[in-house]
Amino acid sequence: VKTLREEGHIVLVVGDGTTDTPALAAGDESIAMGAAGSDAAIHSASIVLMNNELSRVPFLLELSADTMAIMTQNLVFSVGSVISFLILSAAGYVHPIMAVLLHTGSALGVIINSARLVRSGENVKDHDVQVEKKQVNESRLVPLPLETAEESP
């Protein structure tokens, strides 16, 4: 893991925490399989899965991308609405009290937009995950042999 990081690769380590806790801590990002994992692995990992299903990792990556997209949408919408309400209020087109009410409405819009993530994954069943093929820069992907993963600090 250390060698790959020194070569400039971004390293994701997935493990159960029984013998690979040091490797989980050494990676840029790490996923611990929570049900059988040790407390040390759970605390050293970036992400903890509550089950031992590796088939959920692609869903996890998709969920994180969706989360980032929704966060960006929410940020743009909320900052845009605050600035527009501030300008309209300063210009006298909107009463300040009405601008506060409109701001509250935009905050509700952010909450409703974020609520779309709650239902993510309801259609994903164990052992029945379909991964969409995407463009991947394979020159940056380096498989790590199992014996190296166990020996890594």
PDB file of C-alpha atoms in Angstrom:
ATOM      1  CA  VAL A   1       0.000   0.000   0.000  1.00  0.00           C
ATOM      2  CA  LYS A   2       2.818   2.346   0.931  1.00  0.00           C
ATOM      3  CA  THR A   3       4.662   1.627  -2.330  1.00  0.00           C
ATOM      4  CA  LEU A   4       1.569   2.286  -4.429  1.00  0.00           C
ATOM      5  CA  ARG A   5       0.941   5.586  -2.638  1.00  0.00           C
ATOM      6  CA  GLU A   6       4.575   6.645  -3.178  1.00  0.00           C
ATOM      7  CA  GLU A   7       4.158   5.891  -6.901  1.00  0.00           C
ATOM      8  CA  GLY A   8       1.271   8.368  -6.992  1.00  0.00           C
ATOM      9  CA  HIS A   9      -1.630   5.933  -7.086  1.00  0.00           C
ATOM     10  CA  ILE A  10      -4.799   6.487  -5.097  1.00  0.00           C
ATOM     11  CA  VAL A  11      -5.261   3.351  -2.997  1.00  0.00           C
ATOM     12  CA  LEU A  12      -8.619   1.963  -1.863  1.00  0.00           C
ATOM     13  CA  VAL A  13      -8.285  -0.903   0.626  1.00  0.00           C
ATOM     14  CA  VAL A  14     -11.224  -3.199   1.346  1.00  0.00           C
ATOM     15  CA  GLY A  15     -10.941  -5.620   4.245  1.00  0.00           C
ATOM     16  CA  ASP A  16     -12.669  -7.320   7.131  1.00  0.00           C
ATOM     17  CA  GLY A  17     -10.269  -6.077   9.776  1.00  0.00           C
ATOM     18  CA  THR A  18      -9.043  -9.400  11.097  1.00  0.00           C
ATOM     19  CA  THR A  19      -5.506  -9.185   9.679  1.00  0.00           C
ATOM     20  CA  ASP A  20      -5.603  -6.104   7.487  1.00  0.00           C
ATOM     21  CA  THR A  21      -6.194  -3.244   9.930  1.00  0.00           C
ATOM     22  CA  PRO A  22      -2.751  -1.698   9.235  1.00  0.00           C
ATOM     23  CA  ALA A  23      -3.443  -1.822   5.477  1.00  0.00           C
ATOM     24  CA  LEU A  24      -6.842  -0.179   6.032  1.00  0.00           C
ATOM     25  CA  ALA A  25      -5.130   2.640   7.912  1.00  0.00           C
ATOM     26  CA  ALA A  26      -2.401   3.016   5.263  1.00  0.00           C
ATOM     27  CA  GLY A  27      -4.715   3.431   2.252  1.00  0.00           C
ATOM     28  CA  ASP A  28      -5.986   6.753   0.953  1.00  0.00           C
ATOM     29  CA  GLU A  29      -9.506   5.455   1.476  1.00  0.00           C
ATOM     30  CA  SER A  30     -10.571   2.225   3.128  1.00  0.00           C
ATOM     31  CA  ILE A  31     -13.709   0.156   3.461  1.00  0.00           C
ATOM     32  CA  ALA A  32     -14.156  -2.146   6.461  1.00  0.00           C
ATOM     33  CA  MET A  33     -16.662  -4.956   6.371  1.00  0.00           C
ATOM     34  CA  GLY A  34     -18.442  -4.138   9.610  1.00  0.00           C
ATOM     35  CA  ALA A  35     -20.257  -7.294  10.660  1.00  0.00           C
ATOM     36  CA  ALA A  36     -17.129  -9.418  11.101  1.00  0.00           C
ATOM     37  CA  GLY A  37     -14.679  -6.551  11.470  1.00  0.00           C
ATOM     38  CA  SER A  38     -12.743  -5.686  14.578  1.00  0.00           C
ATOM     39  CA  ASP A  39     -13.213  -2.426  16.440  1.00  0.00           C
ATOM     40  CA  ALA A  40      -9.743  -1.296  15.325  1.00  0.00           C
ATOM     41  CA  ALA A  41     -10.680  -1.808  11.665  1.00  0.00           C
ATOM     42  CA  ILE A  42     -13.976   0.004  12.075  1.00  0.00           C
ATOM     43  CA  HIS A  43     -12.214   2.990  13.627  1.00  0.00           C
ATOM     44  CA  SER A  44      -9.361   3.090  11.097  1.00  0.00           C
ATOM     45  CA  ALA A  45     -11.531   2.749   7.979  1.00  0.00           C
ATOM     46  CA  SER A  46     -13.018   5.659   6.039  1.00  0.00           C
ATOM     47  CA  ILE A  47     -16.214   3.711   5.337  1.00  0.00           C
ATOM     48  CA  VAL A  48     -17.786   0.827   7.245  1.00  0.00           C
ATOM     49  CA  LEU A  49     -20.223  -1.541   5.558  1.00  0.00           C
ATOM     50  CA  MET A  50     -22.631  -3.094   8.008  1.00  0.00           C
ATOM     51  CA  ASN A  51     -22.690  -6.398   6.149  1.00  0.00           C
ATOM     52  CA  ASN A  52     -20.048  -8.624   4.584  1.00  0.00           C
ATOM     53  CA  GLU A  53     -21.322  -8.366   1.014  1.00  0.00           C
ATOM     54  CA  LEU A  54     -18.592  -7.182  -1.351  1.00  0.00           C
ATOM     55  CA  SER A  55     -21.287  -6.918  -4.010  1.00  0.00           C
ATOM     56  CA  ARG A  56     -22.421  -3.708  -2.272  1.00  0.00           C
ATOM     57  CA  VAL A  57     -19.149  -1.856  -3.037  1.00  0.00           C
ATOM     58  CA  PRO A  58     -20.226  -0.761  -6.562  1.00  0.00           C
ATOM     59  CA  PHE A  59     -23.484   0.519  -5.056  1.00  0.00           C
ATOM     60  CA  LEU A  60     -21.470   2.376  -2.433  1.00  0.00           C
ATOM     61  CA  LEU A  61     -19.382   4.083  -5.105  1.00  0.00           C
ATOM     62  CA  GLU A  62     -22.504   5.035  -7.059  1.00  0.00           C
ATOM     63  CA  LEU A  63     -24.180   6.335  -3.899  1.00  0.00           C
ATOM     64  CA  SER A  64     -21.172   8.495  -3.078  1.00  0.00           C
ATOM     65  CA  ALA A  65     -21.192   9.983  -6.595  1.00  0.00           C
ATOM     66  CA  ASP A  66     -24.934  10.679  -6.293  1.00  0.00           C
ATOM     67  CA  THR A  67     -24.372  12.273  -2.886  1.00  0.00           C
ATOM     68  CA  MET A  68     -21.707  14.602  -4.269  1.00  0.00           C
ATOM     69  CA  ALA A  69     -23.973  15.575  -7.179  1.00  0.00           C
ATOM     70  CA  ILE A  70     -26.897  16.347  -4.870  1.00  0.00           C
ATOM     71  CA  MET A  71     -24.651  18.311  -2.515  1.00  0.00           C
ATOM     72  CA  THR A  72     -23.475  20.432  -5.459  1.00  0.00           C
ATOM     73  CA  GLN A  73     -27.068  20.980  -6.605  1.00  0.00           C
ATOM     74  CA  ASN A  74     -28.101  22.000  -3.098  1.00  0.00           C
ATOM     75  CA  LEU A  75     -25.167  24.382  -2.724  1.00  0.00           C
ATOM     76  CA  VAL A  76     -25.789  26.100  -6.056  1.00  0.00           C
ATOM     77  CA  PHE A  77     -29.535  26.350  -5.419  1.00  0.00           C
ATOM     78  CA  SER A  78     -29.233  27.670  -1.851  1.00  0.00           C
ATOM     79  CA  VAL A  79     -26.462  30.192  -2.543  1.00  0.00           C
ATOM     80  CA  GLY A  80     -28.236  31.348  -5.708  1.00  0.00           C
ATOM     81  CA  SER A  81     -31.537  31.824  -3.927  1.00  0.00           C
ATOM     82  CA  VAL A  82     -29.966  33.684  -0.993  1.00  0.00           C
ATOM     83  CA  ILE A  83     -28.091  36.052  -3.313  1.00  0.00           C
ATOM     84  CA  SER A  84     -31.148  36.674  -5.476  1.00  0.00           C
ATOM     85  CA  PHE A  85     -33.402  37.274  -2.445  1.00  0.00           C
ATOM     86  CA  LEU A  86     -30.788  39.620  -0.979  1.00  0.00           C
ATOM     87  CA  ILE A  87     -30.533  41.624  -4.209  1.00  0.00           C
ATOM     88  CA  LEU A  88     -34.320  41.781  -4.638  1.00  0.00           C
ATOM     89  CA  SER A  89     -34.748  42.801  -1.015  1.00  0.00           C
ATOM     90  CA  ALA A  90     -32.046  45.501  -1.223  1.00  0.00           C
ATOM     91  CA  ALA A  91     -33.593  46.855  -4.437  1.00  0.00           C
ATOM     92  CA  GLY A  92     -36.971  47.098  -2.733  1.00  0.00           C
ATOM     93  CA  TYR A  93     -38.750  44.544  -4.902  1.00  0.00           C
ATOM     94  CA  VAL A  94     -39.234  42.065  -2.070  1.00  0.00           C
ATOM     95  CA  HIS A  95     -39.985  42.948   1.544  1.00  0.00           C
ATOM     96  CA  PRO A  96     -37.279  41.566   3.901  1.00  0.00           C
ATOM     97  CA  ILE A  97     -39.861  39.424   5.733  1.00  0.00           C
ATOM     98  CA  MET A  98     -40.969  37.910   2.437  1.00  0.00           C
ATOM     99  CA  ALA A  99     -37.308  37.231   1.554  1.00  0.00           C
ATOM    100  CA  VAL A 100     -36.957  35.314   4.833  1.00  0.00           C
ATOM    101  CA  LEU A 101     -40.030  33.249   3.999  1.00  0.00           C
ATOM    102  CA  LEU A 102     -38.704  32.571   0.505  1.00  0.00           C
ATOM    103  CA  HIS A 103     -35.373  31.540   2.043  1.00  0.00           C
ATOM    104  CA  THR A 104     -37.186  29.092   4.312  1.00  0.00           C
ATOM    105  CA  GLY A 105     -38.938  27.684   1.260  1.00  0.00           C
ATOM    106  CA  SER A 106     -35.612  27.235  -0.514  1.00  0.00           C
ATOM    107  CA  ALA A 107     -34.248  25.427   2.559  1.00  0.00           C
ATOM    108  CA  LEU A 108     -37.199  23.034   2.328  1.00  0.00           C
ATOM    109  CA  GLY A 109     -36.337  22.524  -1.348  1.00  0.00           C
ATOM    110  CA  VAL A 110     -32.796  21.524  -0.328  1.00  0.00           C
ATOM    111  CA  ILE A 111     -34.184  19.033   2.204  1.00  0.00           C
ATOM    112  CA  ILE A 112     -36.578  17.524  -0.338  1.00  0.00           C
ATOM    113  CA  ASN A 113     -33.795  17.283  -2.926  1.00  0.00           C
ATOM    114  CA  SER A 114     -31.558  15.523  -0.389  1.00  0.00           C
ATOM    115  CA  ALA A 115     -34.334  13.107   0.543  1.00  0.00           C
ATOM    116  CA  ARG A 116     -33.910  11.460  -2.867  1.00  0.00           C
ATOM    117  CA  LEU A 117     -30.869   9.668  -1.429  1.00  0.00           C
ATOM    118  CA  VAL A 118     -32.930   7.911   1.240  1.00  0.00           C
ATOM    119  CA  ARG A 119     -34.493   5.544  -1.273  1.00  0.00           C
ATOM    120  CA  SER A 120     -31.237   4.825  -3.104  1.00  0.00           C
ATOM    121  CA  GLY A 121     -30.423   1.157  -3.190  1.00  0.00           C
ATOM    122  CA  GLU A 122     -33.890  -0.168  -2.481  1.00  0.00           C
ATOM    123  CA  ASN A 123     -33.807  -1.899  -5.838  1.00  0.00           C
ATOM    124  CA  VAL A 124     -30.361  -3.422  -5.215  1.00  0.00           C
ATOM    125  CA  LYS A 125     -30.601  -7.000  -3.991  1.00  0.00           C
ATOM    126  CA  ASP A 126     -27.818  -9.028  -2.439  1.00  0.00           C
ATOM    127  CA  HIS A 127     -25.746 -10.902  -5.036  1.00  0.00           C
ATOM    128  CA  ASP A 128     -27.705  -9.272  -7.871  1.00  0.00           C
ATOM    129  CA  VAL A 129     -25.735  -6.116  -8.533  1.00  0.00           C
ATOM    130  CA  GLN A 130     -25.332  -4.951 -12.096  1.00  0.00           C
ATOM    131  CA  VAL A 131     -22.373  -2.657 -12.655  1.00  0.00           C
ATOM    132  CA  GLU A 132     -22.584  -0.248 -15.556  1.00  0.00           C
ATOM    133  CA  LYS A 133     -19.397  -0.180 -17.620  1.00  0.00           C
ATOM    134  CA  LYS A 134     -17.797   3.241 -17.466  1.00  0.00           C
ATOM    135  CA  GLN A 135     -14.692   4.768 -18.961  1.00  0.00           C
ATOM    136  CA  VAL A 136     -11.810   3.958 -16.630  1.00  0.00           C
ATOM    137  CA  ASN A 137      -8.219   5.009 -16.970  1.00  0.00           C
ATOM    138  CA  GLU A 138      -6.776   1.512 -16.568  1.00  0.00           C
ATOM    139  CA  SER A 139      -3.197   2.777 -16.473  1.00  0.00           C
ATOM    140  CA  ARG A 140      -3.903   4.096 -12.946  1.00  0.00           C
ATOM    141  CA  LEU A 141      -5.321   0.775 -11.725  1.00  0.00           C
ATOM    142  CA  VAL A 142      -2.778  -1.518 -10.125  1.00  0.00           C
ATOM    143  CA  PRO A 143      -3.962  -4.826  -8.644  1.00  0.00           C
ATOM    144  CA  LEU A 144      -2.416  -5.554  -5.271  1.00  0.00           C
ATOM    145  CA  PRO A 145      -1.530  -9.225  -4.670  1.00  0.00           C
ATOM    146  CA  LEU A 146      -3.106 -10.696  -1.543  1.00  0.00           C
ATOM    147  CA  GLU A 147       0.211 -11.610   0.054  1.00  0.00           C
ATOM    148  CA  THR A 148       1.390  -7.985  -0.342  1.00  0.00           C
ATOM    149  CA  ALA A 149      -1.817  -6.666   1.205  1.00  0.00           C
ATOM    150  CA  GLU A 150      -1.290  -8.764   4.329  1.00  0.00           C
ATOM    151  CA  GLU A 151       2.351  -7.708   4.650  1.00  0.00           C
ATOM    152  CA  SER A 152       1.704  -3.976   4.120  1.00  0.00           C
ATOM    153  CA  PRO A 153       1.888  -1.653   7.114  1.00  0.00           C
TER     154      PRO A 153
END
